[in-house]
Coordinates of N, CA, C and O in Angstrom, one line a residue:
M1 N 11.9 20.4 15.3 CA 11.1 21.1 14.3 C 11.2 20.3 13.0 O 12.2 19.8 12.7
L2 N 10.1 20.3 12.3 CA 10.1 19.7 11.0 C 10.8 20.5 10.0 O 11.0 21.7 10.2
K3 N 11.2 19.9 8.9 CA 12.0 20.6 7.8 C 11.3 20.6 6.5 O 10.4 19.7 6.3
I4 N 11.7 21.5 5.6 CA 11.3 21.4 4.2 C 11.6 20.1 3.6 O 12.7 19.5 3.9
N5 N 10.7 19.5 2.8 CA 10.7 18.2 2.2 C 10.4 17.1 3.1 O 10.4 15.9 2.6
D6 N 10.1 17.3 4.4 CA 9.6 16.2 5.3 C 8.2 15.9 4.8 O 7.4 16.8 4.4
Y7 N 7.9 14.6 5.0 CA 6.5 14.2 4.8 C 5.8 14.1 6.2 O 6.4 13.5 7.1
V8 N 4.6 14.6 6.3 CA 3.9 14.6 7.5 C 2.5 14.1 7.4 O 1.9 14.2 6.3
I9 N 1.9 13.7 8.5 CA 0.4 13.5 8.5 C -0.2 14.8 9.0 O 0.3 15.3 10.1
Y10 N -1.1 15.3 8.3 CA -1.8 16.6 8.7 C -3.3 16.4 8.9 O -4.0 16.1 7.9
N11 N -3.7 16.5 10.1 CA -5.1 16.3 10.5 C -5.7 15.0 9.7 O -5.0 14.0 9.6
L12 N -6.9 15.1 9.2 CA -7.4 14.0 8.4 C -7.2 14.2 6.9 O -7.7 13.5 6.1
I13 N -6.4 15.2 6.5 CA -6.1 15.5 5.1 C -5.2 14.3 4.6 O -5.3 13.9 3.5
G14 N -4.4 13.8 5.5 CA -3.5 12.7 5.1 C -2.0 13.1 5.0 O -1.6 14.1 5.7
V15 N -1.3 12.5 4.1 CA 0.1 12.8 4.0 C 0.3 14.1 3.1 O -0.3 14.2 2.1
C16 N 1.2 14.9 3.7 CA 1.5 16.2 3.0 C 3.0 16.3 3.0 O 3.7 15.8 3.9
K17 N 3.5 17.1 2.0 CA 5.0 17.4 2.0 C 5.1 18.8 2.4 O 4.4 19.7 2.0
I18 N 6.1 19.1 3.3 CA 6.4 20.5 3.7 C 7.2 21.1 2.5 O 8.3 20.7 2.3
I19 N 6.6 22.0 1.8 CA 7.3 22.7 0.7 C 7.9 24.0 1.1 O 8.7 24.5 0.3
D20 N 7.6 24.5 2.2 CA 8.2 25.8 2.7 C 7.9 26.0 4.1 O 6.9 25.4 4.7
I21 N 8.7 26.8 4.8 CA 8.4 27.3 6.1 C 8.5 28.8 6.0 O 9.5 29.3 5.6
T22 N 7.4 29.5 6.3 CA 7.4 30.9 6.1 C 6.8 31.6 7.3 O 6.3 31.0 8.3
E23 N 7.0 33.0 7.3 CA 6.4 33.8 8.4 C 5.3 34.7 7.9 O 5.3 35.0 6.7
G24 N 4.4 34.9 8.8 CA 3.2 35.8 8.4 C 2.5 36.2 9.7 O 2.9 35.8 10.8
K25 N 1.5 37.0 9.5 CA 0.7 37.4 10.6 C -0.5 36.5 10.8 O -1.1 36.0 9.8
D26 N -0.8 36.2 12.1 CA -2.0 35.3 12.3 C -3.2 36.2 12.5 O -3.2 37.4 12.2
I27 N -4.3 35.6 12.9 CA -5.6 36.4 12.9 C -5.6 37.5 14.0 O -6.4 38.4 13.9
H28 N -4.6 37.4 14.9 CA -4.5 38.5 15.9 C -3.3 39.4 15.6 O -2.9 40.2 16.5
D29 N -2.9 39.4 14.3 CA -1.8 40.3 13.8 C -0.5 40.0 14.5 O 0.3 41.0 14.7
V30 N -0.2 38.8 14.9 CA 1.0 38.4 15.6 C 1.9 37.7 14.6 O 1.4 36.8 13.8
D31 N 3.2 38.0 14.6 CA 4.1 37.3 13.7 C 4.1 35.8 14.1 O 4.3 35.4 15.2
T32 N 3.9 34.9 13.1 CA 3.8 33.5 13.3 C 4.5 32.8 12.2 O 4.5 33.2 11.0
E33 N 5.1 31.7 12.6 CA 5.8 30.8 11.6 C 4.8 29.8 11.1 O 4.1 29.2 11.9
Y34 N 4.8 29.5 9.8 CA 3.9 28.6 9.2 C 4.6 27.5 8.4 O 5.6 27.8 7.7
Y35 N 4.1 26.3 8.4 CA 4.5 25.2 7.5 C 3.6 25.4 6.3 O 2.4 25.6 6.4
V36 N 4.2 25.3 5.1 CA 3.4 25.4 3.9 C 3.4 23.9 3.4 O 4.4 23.3 3.1
L37 N 2.2 23.3 3.4 CA 2.0 21.9 3.1 C 1.3 21.7 1.7 O 0.4 22.4 1.3
Q38 N 1.7 20.6 1.1 CA 1.1 20.2 -0.2 C 0.7 18.7 0.0 O 1.6 17.9 0.1
P39 N -0.6 18.4 0.0 CA -1.1 17.1 0.1 C -0.6 16.2 -1.0 O -0.6 16.7 -2.2
V40 N -0.1 15.0 -0.8 CA 0.4 14.1 -1.8 C -0.7 13.7 -2.8 O -0.5 13.4 -3.9
C41 N -1.9 13.7 -2.3 CA -3.1 13.3 -3.1 C -3.7 14.4 -3.9 O -4.6 14.2 -4.7
N42 N -3.3 15.6 -3.7 CA -3.8 16.8 -4.4 C -2.8 17.9 -4.5 O -2.7 18.7 -3.7
S43 N -2.1 17.8 -5.6 CA -1.0 18.8 -5.8 C -1.4 20.2 -6.1 O -0.7 21.1 -6.1
N44 N -2.8 20.4 -6.3 CA -3.3 21.8 -6.5 C -3.6 22.5 -5.2 O -3.9 23.7 -5.2
L45 N -3.6 21.7 -4.1 CA -4.0 22.3 -2.8 C -2.7 22.7 -2.0 O -1.8 21.9 -2.0
I46 N -2.8 23.9 -1.4 CA -1.7 24.3 -0.6 C -2.3 24.7 0.8 O -3.3 25.4 0.8
I47 N -1.7 24.2 1.9 CA -2.2 24.5 3.2 C -1.1 25.2 4.0 O 0.0 24.8 4.0
K48 N -1.5 26.3 4.7 CA -0.6 26.9 5.7 C -1.1 26.6 7.1 O -2.2 26.8 7.4
C49 N -0.1 26.0 7.9 CA -0.5 25.7 9.2 C 0.6 26.2 10.2 O 1.7 26.1 9.9
P50 N 0.1 26.8 11.3 CA 1.1 27.4 12.2 C 2.0 26.3 12.8 O 1.6 25.2 13.1
V51 N 3.3 26.6 12.9 CA 4.3 25.7 13.4 C 3.9 25.3 14.8 O 4.1 24.1 15.2
N52 N 3.4 26.2 15.6 CA 3.1 25.9 17.0 C 1.6 25.9 17.3 O 1.1 26.3 18.3
G53 N 0.8 25.5 16.3 CA -0.7 25.4 16.4 C -1.0 24.3 17.5 O -0.7 23.2 17.3
P54 N -1.7 24.7 18.6 CA -1.9 23.8 19.7 C -2.9 22.7 19.4 O -2.8 21.6 19.9
K55 N -3.9 22.9 18.5 CA -4.9 21.9 18.3 C -4.8 21.3 16.9 O -5.7 20.6 16.4
I56 N -3.6 21.4 16.3 CA -3.4 20.8 15.0 C -2.6 19.6 15.1 O -1.5 19.6 15.7
L57 N -3.1 18.5 14.5 CA -2.4 17.3 14.4 C -1.4 17.3 13.2 O -1.9 17.4 12.1
I58 N -0.2 17.4 13.5 CA 0.8 17.3 12.5 C 2.0 16.5 13.1 O 2.5 16.8 14.2
R59 N 2.3 15.4 12.3 CA 3.5 14.6 12.8 C 4.2 14.0 11.6 O 3.6 13.9 10.5
K60 N 5.5 13.8 11.8 CA 6.3 13.2 10.7 C 5.7 11.8 10.5 O 5.3 11.1 11.4
I61 N 5.8 11.3 9.2 CA 5.3 10.0 8.9 C 6.3 9.0 9.5 O 7.4 9.3 9.9
I62 N 5.8 7.7 9.7 CA 6.6 6.7 10.3 C 7.7 6.3 9.3 O 7.7 6.5 8.1
S63 N 8.7 5.7 9.9 CA 9.9 5.3 9.1 C 9.6 3.9 8.4 O 8.6 3.3 8.7
K64 N 10.5 3.6 7.5 CA 10.3 2.3 6.8 C 10.3 1.1 7.8 O 9.4 0.2 7.7
N65 N 11.2 1.1 8.7 CA 11.2 0.0 9.7 C 10.0 0.0 10.6 O 9.5 -1.1 10.9
E66 N 9.5 1.2 11.0 CA 8.2 1.2 11.7 C 7.1 0.7 10.9 O 6.2 -0.1 11.4
A67 N 7.0 1.0 9.6 CA 5.9 0.6 8.8 C 6.0 -1.0 8.6 O 5.0 -1.6 8.7
L68 N 7.2 -1.5 8.4 CA 7.3 -2.9 8.2 C 7.0 -3.7 9.5 O 6.3 -4.7 9.5
S69 N 7.4 -3.1 10.6 CA 7.1 -3.7 11.9 C 5.6 -3.7 12.2 O 5.0 -4.7 12.6
L70 N 4.9 -2.6 11.8 CA 3.5 -2.5 12.0 C 2.7 -3.5 11.1 O 1.8 -4.2 11.6
I71 N 3.2 -3.7 9.9 CA 2.6 -4.7 9.0 C 2.8 -6.1 9.5 O 1.9 -6.9 9.5
E72 N 4.0 -6.4 10.1 CA 4.2 -7.7 10.6 C 3.3 -8.0 11.8 O 3.0 -9.2 12.1
T73 N 2.9 -7.0 12.6 CA 2.1 -7.3 13.8 C 0.6 -7.4 13.5 O -0.2 -7.7 14.4
I74 N 0.2 -7.2 12.2 CA -1.2 -7.2 11.9 C -1.9 -8.5 12.3 O -3.0 -8.4 12.9
P75 N -1.3 -9.7 12.1 CA -2.1 -10.9 12.6 C -2.4 -10.9 14.1 O -3.4 -11.5 14.5
E76 N -1.5 -10.3 14.9 CA -1.7 -10.3 16.3 C -2.6 -9.1 16.8 O -3.0 -9.0 18.0
T77 N -2.8 -8.1 15.9 CA -3.6 -6.9 16.3 C -5.0 -7.3 16.6 O -5.7 -8.0 15.8
E78 N -5.5 -6.9 17.8 CA -6.8 -7.2 18.2 C -7.8 -6.2 17.5 O -7.5 -5.0 17.3
T79 N -9.0 -6.7 17.2 CA -10.0 -5.8 16.6 C -10.8 -5.2 17.7 O -10.8 -5.6 18.9
V80 N -11.5 -4.1 17.4 CA -12.2 -3.3 18.4 C -13.6 -3.0 18.0 O -14.1 -1.9 18.1
W81 N -14.3 -4.0 17.5 CA -15.7 -3.8 17.0 C -16.6 -3.5 18.2 O -16.6 -4.2 19.2
I82 N -17.5 -2.5 18.0 CA -18.5 -2.2 19.0 C -19.9 -2.3 18.4 O -20.1 -1.8 17.3
E83 N -20.7 -3.1 19.0 CA -22.1 -3.4 18.4 C -22.9 -2.1 18.2 O -23.6 -2.0 17.2
N84 N -23.0 -1.2 19.2 CA -23.8 -0.1 19.1 C -23.3 0.9 18.1 O -22.1 1.4 18.2
N85 N -24.1 1.2 17.1 CA -23.7 2.1 16.0 C -23.2 3.4 16.4 O -22.1 3.9 15.9
R86 N -23.9 4.1 17.3 CA -23.5 5.4 17.7 C -22.1 5.4 18.5 O -21.3 6.2 18.3
E87 N -22.0 4.4 19.4 CA -20.8 4.3 20.2 C -19.6 4.0 19.3 O -18.5 4.5 19.4
R88 N -19.9 3.1 18.3 CA -18.8 2.7 17.4 C -18.4 3.8 16.5 O -17.2 4.1 16.4
N89 N -19.3 4.6 16.0 CA -19.0 5.7 15.1 C -18.2 6.7 15.9 O -17.2 7.2 15.4
A90 N -18.6 7.0 17.1 CA -17.9 8.0 18.0 C -16.5 7.5 18.3 O -15.5 8.2 18.2
S91 N -16.4 6.2 18.6 CA -15.1 5.6 19.0 C -14.1 5.6 17.7 O -13.0 5.9 17.8
F92 N -14.7 5.2 16.6 CA -13.9 5.1 15.4 C -13.4 6.5 14.9 O -12.3 6.7 14.5
K93 N -14.3 7.5 15.0 CA -13.9 8.8 14.6 C -12.8 9.4 15.5 O -11.9 10.0 15.1
A94 N -12.9 9.1 16.8 CA -11.9 9.5 17.8 C -10.6 8.8 17.5 O -9.5 9.5 17.5
A95 N -10.6 7.5 17.1 CA -9.4 6.8 16.7 C -8.8 7.4 15.5 O -7.5 7.6 15.4
L96 N -9.6 7.8 14.5 CA -9.1 8.5 13.3 C -8.4 9.8 13.6 O -7.3 10.1 13.1
K97 N -8.9 10.5 14.5 CA -8.4 11.9 14.9 C -7.1 11.8 15.7 O -6.4 12.8 15.8
T98 N -6.8 10.6 16.2 CA -5.5 10.5 17.0 C -4.3 10.7 16.0 O -3.2 11.1 16.5
G99 N -4.5 10.3 14.7 CA -3.4 10.3 13.8 C -2.3 9.3 14.1 O -1.2 9.3 13.5
D100 N -2.6 8.3 14.9 CA -1.7 7.3 15.3 C -1.8 6.1 14.3 O -2.8 5.5 14.2
S101 N -0.7 5.8 13.7 CA -0.7 4.7 12.7 C -1.1 3.4 13.3 O -1.8 2.6 12.6
E102 N -0.7 3.1 14.5 CA -1.1 1.8 15.1 C -2.6 1.8 15.4 O -3.2 0.7 15.1
E103 N -3.1 2.9 15.8 CA -4.6 2.9 16.0 C -5.3 2.8 14.7 O -6.3 2.1 14.6
W104 N -4.8 3.4 13.6 CA -5.4 3.3 12.3 C -5.3 1.9 11.8 O -6.3 1.4 11.2
M105 N -4.2 1.2 12.1 CA -4.1 -0.2 11.6 C -5.2 -1.1 12.4 O -5.8 -1.9 11.8
R106 N -5.3 -0.8 13.6 CA -6.3 -1.6 14.4 C -7.7 -1.3 13.9 O -8.5 -2.3 13.7
L107 N -8.0 -0.1 13.6 CA -9.3 0.3 13.0 C -9.5 -0.4 11.7 O -10.6 -0.9 11.4
L108 N -8.5 -0.3 10.8 CA -8.6 -0.9 9.5 C -8.8 -2.4 9.6 O -9.7 -3.0 8.9
K109 N -8.1 -3.1 10.4 CA -8.2 -4.5 10.6 C -9.7 -4.8 11.1 O -10.3 -5.7 10.5
T110 N -10.1 -4.1 12.0 CA -11.5 -4.3 12.6 C -12.5 -4.1 11.4 O -13.4 -5.0 11.3
L111 N -12.4 -3.1 10.6 CA -13.4 -2.9 9.6 C -13.3 -3.9 8.5 O -14.3 -4.4 7.9
Y112 N -12.0 -4.3 8.1 CA -11.9 -5.4 7.1 C -12.5 -6.7 7.6 O -13.2 -7.4 6.8
V113 N -12.2 -7.1 8.8 CA -12.8 -8.3 9.4 C -14.3 -8.3 9.4 O -15.0 -9.2 9.0
E114 N -14.9 -7.2 9.9 CA -16.3 -7.0 9.9 C -16.9 -7.0 8.5 O -18.0 -7.6 8.3
K115 N -16.3 -6.3 7.6 CA -16.8 -6.3 6.2 C -16.8 -7.7 5.7 O -17.8 -8.1 5.0
Q116 N -15.8 -8.5 5.9 CA -15.8 -9.9 5.4 C -16.9 -10.7 6.0 O -17.5 -11.5 5.3
E117 N -17.0 -10.6 7.3 CA -18.1 -11.3 8.0 C -19.5 -11.0 7.5 O -20.3 -11.8 7.3
K118 N -19.7 -9.7 7.3 CA -21.0 -9.2 6.7 C -21.2 -9.7 5.3 O -22.2 -10.2 4.9
S119 N -20.1 -9.7 4.5 CA -20.2 -10.1 3.1 C -20.5 -11.6 3.1 O -21.3 -12.1 2.3
D120 N -19.9 -12.4 4.0 CA -20.2 -13.8 4.1 C -21.6 -14.1 4.4 O -22.2 -15.1 4.0
A121 N -22.2 -13.2 5.1 CA -23.7 -13.3 5.5 C -24.6 -12.6 4.5 O -25.8 -12.5 4.8
G122 N -24.0 -12.1 3.4 CA -24.8 -11.4 2.4 C -25.2 -10.0 2.8 O -26.2 -9.5 2.2
K123 N -24.5 -9.4 3.7 CA -24.8 -8.0 4.1 C -23.6 -7.1 3.8 O -22.5 -7.5 3.3
K124 N -23.8 -5.8 4.1 CA -22.7 -4.8 3.9 C -22.5 -4.0 5.1 O -23.4 -4.0 6.0
L125 N -21.4 -3.4 5.2 CA -21.1 -2.4 6.3 C -22.0 -1.2 6.1 O -22.4 -0.9 5.0
C126 N -22.4 -0.6 7.2 CA -23.2 0.6 7.1 C -22.3 1.8 6.5 O -21.1 1.7 6.5
K127 N -23.0 2.8 6.0 CA -22.3 3.9 5.3 C -21.3 4.6 6.2 O -20.2 4.8 5.7
S128 N -21.6 4.8 7.4 CA -20.6 5.5 8.3 C -19.3 4.6 8.5 O -18.2 5.2 8.5
D129 N -19.5 3.3 8.6 CA -18.3 2.4 8.7 C -17.5 2.4 7.4 O -16.3 2.5 7.4
E130 N -18.2 2.4 6.3 CA -17.6 2.5 4.9 C -16.8 3.8 4.8 O -15.6 3.7 4.3
D131 N -17.4 4.9 5.2 CA -16.7 6.2 5.1 C -15.4 6.2 6.0 O -14.4 6.7 5.5
I132 N -15.5 5.7 7.2 CA -14.4 5.7 8.1 C -13.3 4.8 7.5 O -12.1 5.1 7.5
M133 N -13.7 3.6 6.9 CA -12.7 2.7 6.3 C -12.0 3.4 5.1 O -10.8 3.2 5.0
K134 N -12.7 4.1 4.3 CA -12.1 4.8 3.2 C -11.1 5.8 3.6 O -10.0 6.0 3.1
T135 N -11.4 6.6 4.7 CA -10.5 7.6 5.2 C -9.3 7.0 5.8 O -8.2 7.4 5.5
V136 N -9.4 5.9 6.6 CA -8.3 5.3 7.2 C -7.4 4.6 6.2 O -6.2 4.6 6.2
E137 N -8.0 4.0 5.2 CA -7.3 3.4 4.1 C -6.4 4.4 3.3 O -5.2 4.2 3.1
K138 N -7.1 5.5 3.0 CA -6.4 6.6 2.3 C -5.2 7.1 3.1 O -4.1 7.1 2.6
N139 N -5.4 7.4 4.4 CA -4.3 8.0 5.2 C -3.2 6.9 5.4 O -2.0 7.3 5.3
L140 N -3.6 5.7 5.8 CA -2.6 4.7 6.1 C -1.8 4.3 4.8 O -0.6 4.1 4.9
F141 N -2.5 4.1 3.7 CA -1.9 3.7 2.5 C -0.9 4.7 2.0 O 0.1 4.4 1.5
E142 N -1.3 6.0 2.1 CA -0.4 7.1 1.7 C 0.8 7.1 2.5 O 1.9 7.2 2.0
E143 N 0.6 7.0 3.8 CA 1.8 7.0 4.8 C 2.7 5.8 4.5 O 3.9 6.0 4.4
F144 N 2.2 4.6 4.4 CA 3.0 3.5 4.1 C 3.6 3.5 2.7 O 4.8 3.1 2.5
S145 N 2.9 4.1 1.8 CA 3.5 4.2 0.4 C 4.7 5.0 0.4 O 5.7 4.7 -0.2
I146 N 4.7 6.2 1.1 CA 5.9 7.1 1.2 C 7.0 6.4 2.0 O 8.1 6.3 1.6
A147 N 6.6 5.8 3.2 CA 7.6 5.2 4.1 C 8.3 4.0 3.4 O 9.5 3.9 3.6
L148 N 7.6 3.2 2.6 CA 8.1 2.0 2.0 C 8.6 2.3 0.6 O 9.1 1.3 -0.1
D149 N 8.3 3.5 0.1 CA 8.7 3.8 -1.3 C 8.0 2.8 -2.3 O 8.7 2.3 -3.2
I150 N 6.7 2.6 -2.1 CA 6.0 1.7 -3.0 C 4.7 2.4 -3.4 O 4.3 3.4 -2.8
L151 N 3.9 1.9 -4.3 CA 2.6 2.4 -4.7 C 1.6 2.1 -3.7 O 1.6 1.0 -3.0
P152 N 0.5 2.9 -3.5 CA -0.5 2.6 -2.6 C -1.2 1.3 -2.8 O -1.6 0.6 -1.9
D153 N -1.4 0.9 -4.1 CA -2.0 -0.4 -4.4 C -1.1 -1.6 -3.8 O -1.7 -2.6 -3.3
Q154 N 0.2 -1.4 -3.8 CA 1.0 -2.4 -3.2 C 0.9 -2.5 -1.7 O 1.0 -3.5 -1.1
V155 N 0.6 -1.3 -1.1 CA 0.4 -1.3 0.4 C -0.9 -2.1 0.7 O -0.9 -2.9 1.6
S156 N -1.9 -1.9 -0.1 CA -3.2 -2.5 0.1 C -3.0 -4.1 0.1 O -3.5 -4.7 1.0
S157 N -2.3 -4.6 -0.9 CA -2.1 -6.0 -0.9 C -1.2 -6.5 0.3 O -1.5 -7.6 0.8
L158 N -0.2 -5.8 0.7 CA 0.6 -6.1 1.8 C -0.2 -6.3 3.1 O -0.1 -7.3 3.8
I159 N -1.1 -5.3 3.3 CA -2.0 -5.3 4.5 C -3.0 -6.4 4.4 O -3.2 -7.2 5.3
E160 N -3.7 -6.5 3.3 CA -4.8 -7.4 3.1 C -4.3 -8.9 3.2 O -5.0 -9.7 3.8
D161 N -3.1 -9.2 2.7 CA -2.6 -10.5 2.9 C -2.4 -10.9 4.3 O -2.5 -12.1 4.7
R162 N -2.1 -10.0 5.2 CA -1.8 -10.3 6.6 C -3.1 -10.3 7.4 O -3.1 -10.9 8.5
I163 N -4.1 -9.7 6.9 CA -5.4 -9.7 7.7 C -6.2 -11.0 7.4 O -6.8 -11.5 8.3
S164 N -6.1 -11.4 6.2 CA -6.8 -12.7 5.8 C -6.4 -13.9 6.5 O -5.3 -14.1 6.9

């Protein structure tokens, strides 16, 4: 079980800190234990999520060693570009929903490489690809920032240096 002050990934909200674990009634009037979460990017927002919620993605953030290892493997990480816009959008959204840092890194590298290729050709990524890239950057940079105890901007340069 997670503990108070643990940092977690919560759905697509991103990194949250568990600020409390409390009990209350669920929508069926059953006593339920809840994590009280505060997103690191929005200190005004408080989220209550059931400890045993079956469809809720909540996991502890990766460790410093796992983050450094993942960054080191970026050059060998294969990209997963799909030419068909609909298929790509569905595949990329599914990858986002996994909450898996390795999948997010693969997705981010794919989008960075494609963005660079399009830029070299005088084009841009389509809006749905840009939106997915912003979400994966936010979530991954927040997670790595906490794991490595550095600023998100520093995470950006660490990753971009290895993709180039």
